[in-house]
Short mmCIF file of C-alpha atoms in Angstrom, two decimals:
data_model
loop_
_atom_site.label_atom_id
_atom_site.label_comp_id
_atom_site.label_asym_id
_atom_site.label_seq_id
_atom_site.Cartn_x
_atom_site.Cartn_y
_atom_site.Cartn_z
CA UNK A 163 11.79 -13.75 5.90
CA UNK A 164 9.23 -11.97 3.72
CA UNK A 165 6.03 -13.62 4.33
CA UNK A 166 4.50 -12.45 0.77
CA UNK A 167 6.95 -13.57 -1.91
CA UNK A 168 6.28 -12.14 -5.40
CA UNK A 169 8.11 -13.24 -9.16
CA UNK A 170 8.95 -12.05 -11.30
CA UNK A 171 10.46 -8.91 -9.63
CA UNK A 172 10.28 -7.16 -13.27
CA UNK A 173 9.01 -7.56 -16.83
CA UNK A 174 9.47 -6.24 -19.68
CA UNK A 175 6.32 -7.18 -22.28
CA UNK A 176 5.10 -5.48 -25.83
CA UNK A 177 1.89 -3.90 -26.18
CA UNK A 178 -1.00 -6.46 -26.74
CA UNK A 179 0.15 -9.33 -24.97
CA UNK A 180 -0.54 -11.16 -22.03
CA UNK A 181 1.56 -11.94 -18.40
CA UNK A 182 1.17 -13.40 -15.20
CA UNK A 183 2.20 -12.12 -12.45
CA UNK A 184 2.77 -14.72 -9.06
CA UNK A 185 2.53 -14.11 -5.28
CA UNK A 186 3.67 -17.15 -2.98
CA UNK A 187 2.52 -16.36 0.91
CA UNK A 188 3.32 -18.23 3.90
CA UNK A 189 0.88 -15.76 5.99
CA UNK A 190 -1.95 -17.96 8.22
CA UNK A 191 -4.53 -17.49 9.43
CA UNK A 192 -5.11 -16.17 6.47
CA UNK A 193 -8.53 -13.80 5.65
CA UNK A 194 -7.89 -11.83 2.22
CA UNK A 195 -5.62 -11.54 -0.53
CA UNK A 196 -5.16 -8.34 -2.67
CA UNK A 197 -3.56 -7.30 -5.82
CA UNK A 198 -2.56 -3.56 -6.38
CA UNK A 199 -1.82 -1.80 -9.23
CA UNK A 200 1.04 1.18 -7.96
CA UNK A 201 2.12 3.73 -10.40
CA UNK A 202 5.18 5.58 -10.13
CA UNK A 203 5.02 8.64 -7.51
CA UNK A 204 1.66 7.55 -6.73
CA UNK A 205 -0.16 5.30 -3.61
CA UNK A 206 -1.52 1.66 -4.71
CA UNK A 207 -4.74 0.90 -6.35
CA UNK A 208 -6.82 -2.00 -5.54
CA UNK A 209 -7.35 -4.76 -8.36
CA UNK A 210 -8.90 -7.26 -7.00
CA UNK A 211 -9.77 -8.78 -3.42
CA UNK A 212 -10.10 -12.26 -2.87
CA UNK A 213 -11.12 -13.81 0.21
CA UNK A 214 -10.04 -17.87 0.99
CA UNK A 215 -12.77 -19.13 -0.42
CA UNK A 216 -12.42 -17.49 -4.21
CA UNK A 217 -10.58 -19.29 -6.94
CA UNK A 218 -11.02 -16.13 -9.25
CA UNK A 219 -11.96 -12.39 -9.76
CA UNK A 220 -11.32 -10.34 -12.57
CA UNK A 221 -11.57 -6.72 -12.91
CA UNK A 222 -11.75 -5.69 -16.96
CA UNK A 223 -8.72 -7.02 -18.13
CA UNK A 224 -6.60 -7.92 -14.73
CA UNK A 225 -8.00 -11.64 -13.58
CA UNK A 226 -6.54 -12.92 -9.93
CA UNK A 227 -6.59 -16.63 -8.84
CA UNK A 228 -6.17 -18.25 -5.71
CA UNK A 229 -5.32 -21.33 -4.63
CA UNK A 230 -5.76 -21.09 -0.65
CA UNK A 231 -3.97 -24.95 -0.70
CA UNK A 232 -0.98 -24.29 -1.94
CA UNK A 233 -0.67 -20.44 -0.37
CA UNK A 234 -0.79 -18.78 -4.21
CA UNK A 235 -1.98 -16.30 -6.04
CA UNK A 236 -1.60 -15.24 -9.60
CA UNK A 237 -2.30 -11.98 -11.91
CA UNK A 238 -3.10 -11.85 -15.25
CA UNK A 239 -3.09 -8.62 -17.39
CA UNK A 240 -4.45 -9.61 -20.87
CA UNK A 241 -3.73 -7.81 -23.83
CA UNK A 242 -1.34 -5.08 -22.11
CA UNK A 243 -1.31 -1.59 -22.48
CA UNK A 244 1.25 1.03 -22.28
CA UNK A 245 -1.07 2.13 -19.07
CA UNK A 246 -0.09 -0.80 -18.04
CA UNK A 247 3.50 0.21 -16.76
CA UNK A 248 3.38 0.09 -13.00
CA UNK A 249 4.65 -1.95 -9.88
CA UNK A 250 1.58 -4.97 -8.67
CA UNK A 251 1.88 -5.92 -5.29
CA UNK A 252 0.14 -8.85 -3.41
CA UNK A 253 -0.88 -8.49 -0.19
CA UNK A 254 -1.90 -10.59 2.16
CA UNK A 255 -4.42 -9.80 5.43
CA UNK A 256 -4.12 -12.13 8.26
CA UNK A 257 -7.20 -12.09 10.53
CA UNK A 258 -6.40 -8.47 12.04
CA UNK A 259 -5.81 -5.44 10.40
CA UNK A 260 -1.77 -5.94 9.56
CA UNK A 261 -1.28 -6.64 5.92
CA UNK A 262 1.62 -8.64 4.57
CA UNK A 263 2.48 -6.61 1.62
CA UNK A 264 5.11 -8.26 -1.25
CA UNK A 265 7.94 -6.53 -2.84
CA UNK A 266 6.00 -5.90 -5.99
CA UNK A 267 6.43 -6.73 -9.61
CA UNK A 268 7.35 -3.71 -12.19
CA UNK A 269 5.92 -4.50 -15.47
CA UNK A 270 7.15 -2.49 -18.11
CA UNK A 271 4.78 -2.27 -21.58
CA UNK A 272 6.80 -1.43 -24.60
CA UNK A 273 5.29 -0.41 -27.80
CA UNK B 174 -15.93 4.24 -4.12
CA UNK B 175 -14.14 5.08 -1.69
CA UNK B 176 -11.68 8.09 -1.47
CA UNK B 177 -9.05 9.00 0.37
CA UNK B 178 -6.88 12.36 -0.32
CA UNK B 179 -3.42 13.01 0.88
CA UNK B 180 -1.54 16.31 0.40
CA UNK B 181 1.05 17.11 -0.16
CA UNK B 182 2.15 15.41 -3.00
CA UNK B 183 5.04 16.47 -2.66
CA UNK B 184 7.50 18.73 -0.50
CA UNK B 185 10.79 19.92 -0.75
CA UNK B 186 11.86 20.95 3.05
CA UNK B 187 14.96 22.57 4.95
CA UNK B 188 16.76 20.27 7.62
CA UNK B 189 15.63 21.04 11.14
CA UNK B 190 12.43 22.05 10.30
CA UNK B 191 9.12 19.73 10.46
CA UNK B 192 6.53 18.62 7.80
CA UNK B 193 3.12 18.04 8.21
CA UNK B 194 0.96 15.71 5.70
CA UNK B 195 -2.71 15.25 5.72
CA UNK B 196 -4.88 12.04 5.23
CA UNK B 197 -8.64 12.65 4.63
CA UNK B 198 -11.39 9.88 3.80
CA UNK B 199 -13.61 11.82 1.48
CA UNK B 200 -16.65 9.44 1.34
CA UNK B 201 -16.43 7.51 4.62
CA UNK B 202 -15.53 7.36 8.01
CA UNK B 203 -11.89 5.88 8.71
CA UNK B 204 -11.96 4.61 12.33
CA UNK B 205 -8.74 3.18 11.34
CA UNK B 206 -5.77 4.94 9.26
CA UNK B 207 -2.24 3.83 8.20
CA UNK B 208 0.70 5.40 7.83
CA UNK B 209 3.75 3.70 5.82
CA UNK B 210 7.32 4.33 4.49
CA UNK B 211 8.61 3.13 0.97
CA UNK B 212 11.52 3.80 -0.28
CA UNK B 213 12.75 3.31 -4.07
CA UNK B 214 12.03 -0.45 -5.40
CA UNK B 215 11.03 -1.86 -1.86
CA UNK B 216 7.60 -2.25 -0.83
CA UNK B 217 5.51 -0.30 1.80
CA UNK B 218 6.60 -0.41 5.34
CA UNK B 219 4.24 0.13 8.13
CA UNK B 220 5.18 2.91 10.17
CA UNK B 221 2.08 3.08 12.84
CA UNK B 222 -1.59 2.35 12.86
CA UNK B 223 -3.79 4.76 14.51
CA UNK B 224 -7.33 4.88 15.55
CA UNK B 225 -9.95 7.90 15.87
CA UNK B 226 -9.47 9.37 19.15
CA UNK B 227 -6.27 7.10 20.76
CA UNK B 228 -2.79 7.30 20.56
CA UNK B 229 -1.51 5.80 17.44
CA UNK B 230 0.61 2.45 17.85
CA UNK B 231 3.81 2.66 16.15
CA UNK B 232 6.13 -0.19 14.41
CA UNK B 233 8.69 -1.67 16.05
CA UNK B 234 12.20 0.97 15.01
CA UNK B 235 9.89 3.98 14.47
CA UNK B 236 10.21 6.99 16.46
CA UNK B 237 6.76 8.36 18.08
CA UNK B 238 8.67 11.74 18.96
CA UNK B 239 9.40 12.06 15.73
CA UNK B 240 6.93 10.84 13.50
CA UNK B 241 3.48 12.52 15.70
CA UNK B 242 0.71 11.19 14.15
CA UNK B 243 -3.22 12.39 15.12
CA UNK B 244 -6.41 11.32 14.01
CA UNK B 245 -8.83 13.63 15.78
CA UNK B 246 -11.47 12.86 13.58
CA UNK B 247 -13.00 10.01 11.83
CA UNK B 248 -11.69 11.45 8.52
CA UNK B 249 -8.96 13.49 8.87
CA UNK B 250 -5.29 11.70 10.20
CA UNK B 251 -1.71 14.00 10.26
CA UNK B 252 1.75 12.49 10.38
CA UNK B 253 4.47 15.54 10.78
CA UNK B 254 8.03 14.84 10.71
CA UNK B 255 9.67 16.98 13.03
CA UNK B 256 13.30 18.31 13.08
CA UNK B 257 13.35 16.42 9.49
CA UNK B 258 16.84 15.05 8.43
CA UNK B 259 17.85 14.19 4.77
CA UNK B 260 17.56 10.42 6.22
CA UNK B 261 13.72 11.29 6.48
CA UNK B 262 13.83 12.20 2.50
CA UNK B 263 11.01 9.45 1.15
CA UNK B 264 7.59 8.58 -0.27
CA UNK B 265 5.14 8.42 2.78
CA UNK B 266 1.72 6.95 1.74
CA UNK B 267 -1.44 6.64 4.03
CA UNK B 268 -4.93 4.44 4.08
CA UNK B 269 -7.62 4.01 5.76
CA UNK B 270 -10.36 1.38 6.70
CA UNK B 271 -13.92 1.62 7.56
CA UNK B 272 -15.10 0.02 10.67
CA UNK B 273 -17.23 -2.72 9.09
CA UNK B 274 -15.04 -2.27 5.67
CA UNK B 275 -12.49 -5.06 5.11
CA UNK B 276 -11.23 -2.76 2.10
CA UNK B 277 -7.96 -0.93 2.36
CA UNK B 278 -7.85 2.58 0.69
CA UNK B 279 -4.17 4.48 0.01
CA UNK B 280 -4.07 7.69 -0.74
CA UNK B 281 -1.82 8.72 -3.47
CA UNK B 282 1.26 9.37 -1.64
CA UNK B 283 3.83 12.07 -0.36
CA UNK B 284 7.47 12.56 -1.68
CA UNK B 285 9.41 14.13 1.39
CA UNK B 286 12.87 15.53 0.20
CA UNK B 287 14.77 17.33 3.27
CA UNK B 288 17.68 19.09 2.03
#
């Protein structure tokens, strides 16, 4: 079983508004948590990192939480673009180097 | 930040023959680089981690003979497909980690087509 557990596994939003994105994870010891932006034919982008003792980072108009408790993790994109279009995977470093990586979310942005 | 450039983006390659793709840090020294799989609408699998100057460690399922992967130098790592099959036709993506750098860079991916 997947340790990194993302929903929804795609969205379809219009340009200007808002979604969140969720990661579950089941992956312990746990030491980071990551949210990247992948665009099709291309390698991931980092968003944000978070380590266990963050609640929240933002970066422009992407904002991650975390909730170390419960083993979750949320994205927000506010006010979407048509940029926006792209898969966002969580993952999830253990203490180590081997990252848990989720199956992704494809947002679509339609105008 | 940092950089890390992968070529080529894409190739288009005879079955039988062999495929080399190059991973370079730009900006820093990766004493650690990745190499993973990912096929359409599934997420990145690891294929083997290797460090500067060792023999890489591959995934459990992977073939070392035929996925050779070096990283002679703190910048540069090479994964070459040899005697490539259609089966090898995917989107290989590397990235690398500093030594004291908890930050994960990917390059921007290679699509592998064997026909």
């Amino acid at each position: 079983k997947n340790q990194v557990e993302q929903s929804p596994q795609s969205l379809i939003i219009l340009e200007g508004k808002n979604c969140t994105l969720q990661c579950n994870y089941t992956v312990s010891p746990f030491s980071n948590l990551r949210w990247y932006k992948q665009d099709t034919g291309r390698g991931p982008v980092s968003l944000t990192i978070m380590t266990f003792s963050e609640n929240t980072k933002s970066n422009g108009r992407y904002t991650a939480t975390l909730d170390a408790d419960t083993k979750q993790s949320s994205l927000h994109i506010t006010a979407s673009q048509l940029s926006d279009s792209a898969s966002y995977i969580c993952v999830v470093s253990p203490r180590g180097y081997k990252l848990s990586f989720g199956a992704g979310t494809t947002v679509t942005v339609r105008a | 930040g940092a950089v890390v450039s992968q070529h080529p983006s894409r190739v288009i390659c005879k079955s039988g023959t062999s495929v080399k793709i190059e991973c370079r840090s730009l900006d820093f020294q990766a004493t650690t680089m990745f190499w993973y799989r990912q096929f359409p609408k599934q997420s990145l699998m690891l294929m083997a981690t290797s460090n500067e100057g060792s023999k890489a460690t591959y995934e459990q399922g992977v073939e070392k003979d035929k996925f050779l992967i070096n990283h002679a130098s703190l910048t540069l790592s090479t994964l070459t497909v040899t005697s490539a099959h259609p089966e090898d036709s995917s989107f290989y993506i590397c990235s690398a980690r500093a030594r004291d750098n908890y930050g994960y860079t990917f390059g921007s991916g290679t699509r592998l087509t064997v026909v």
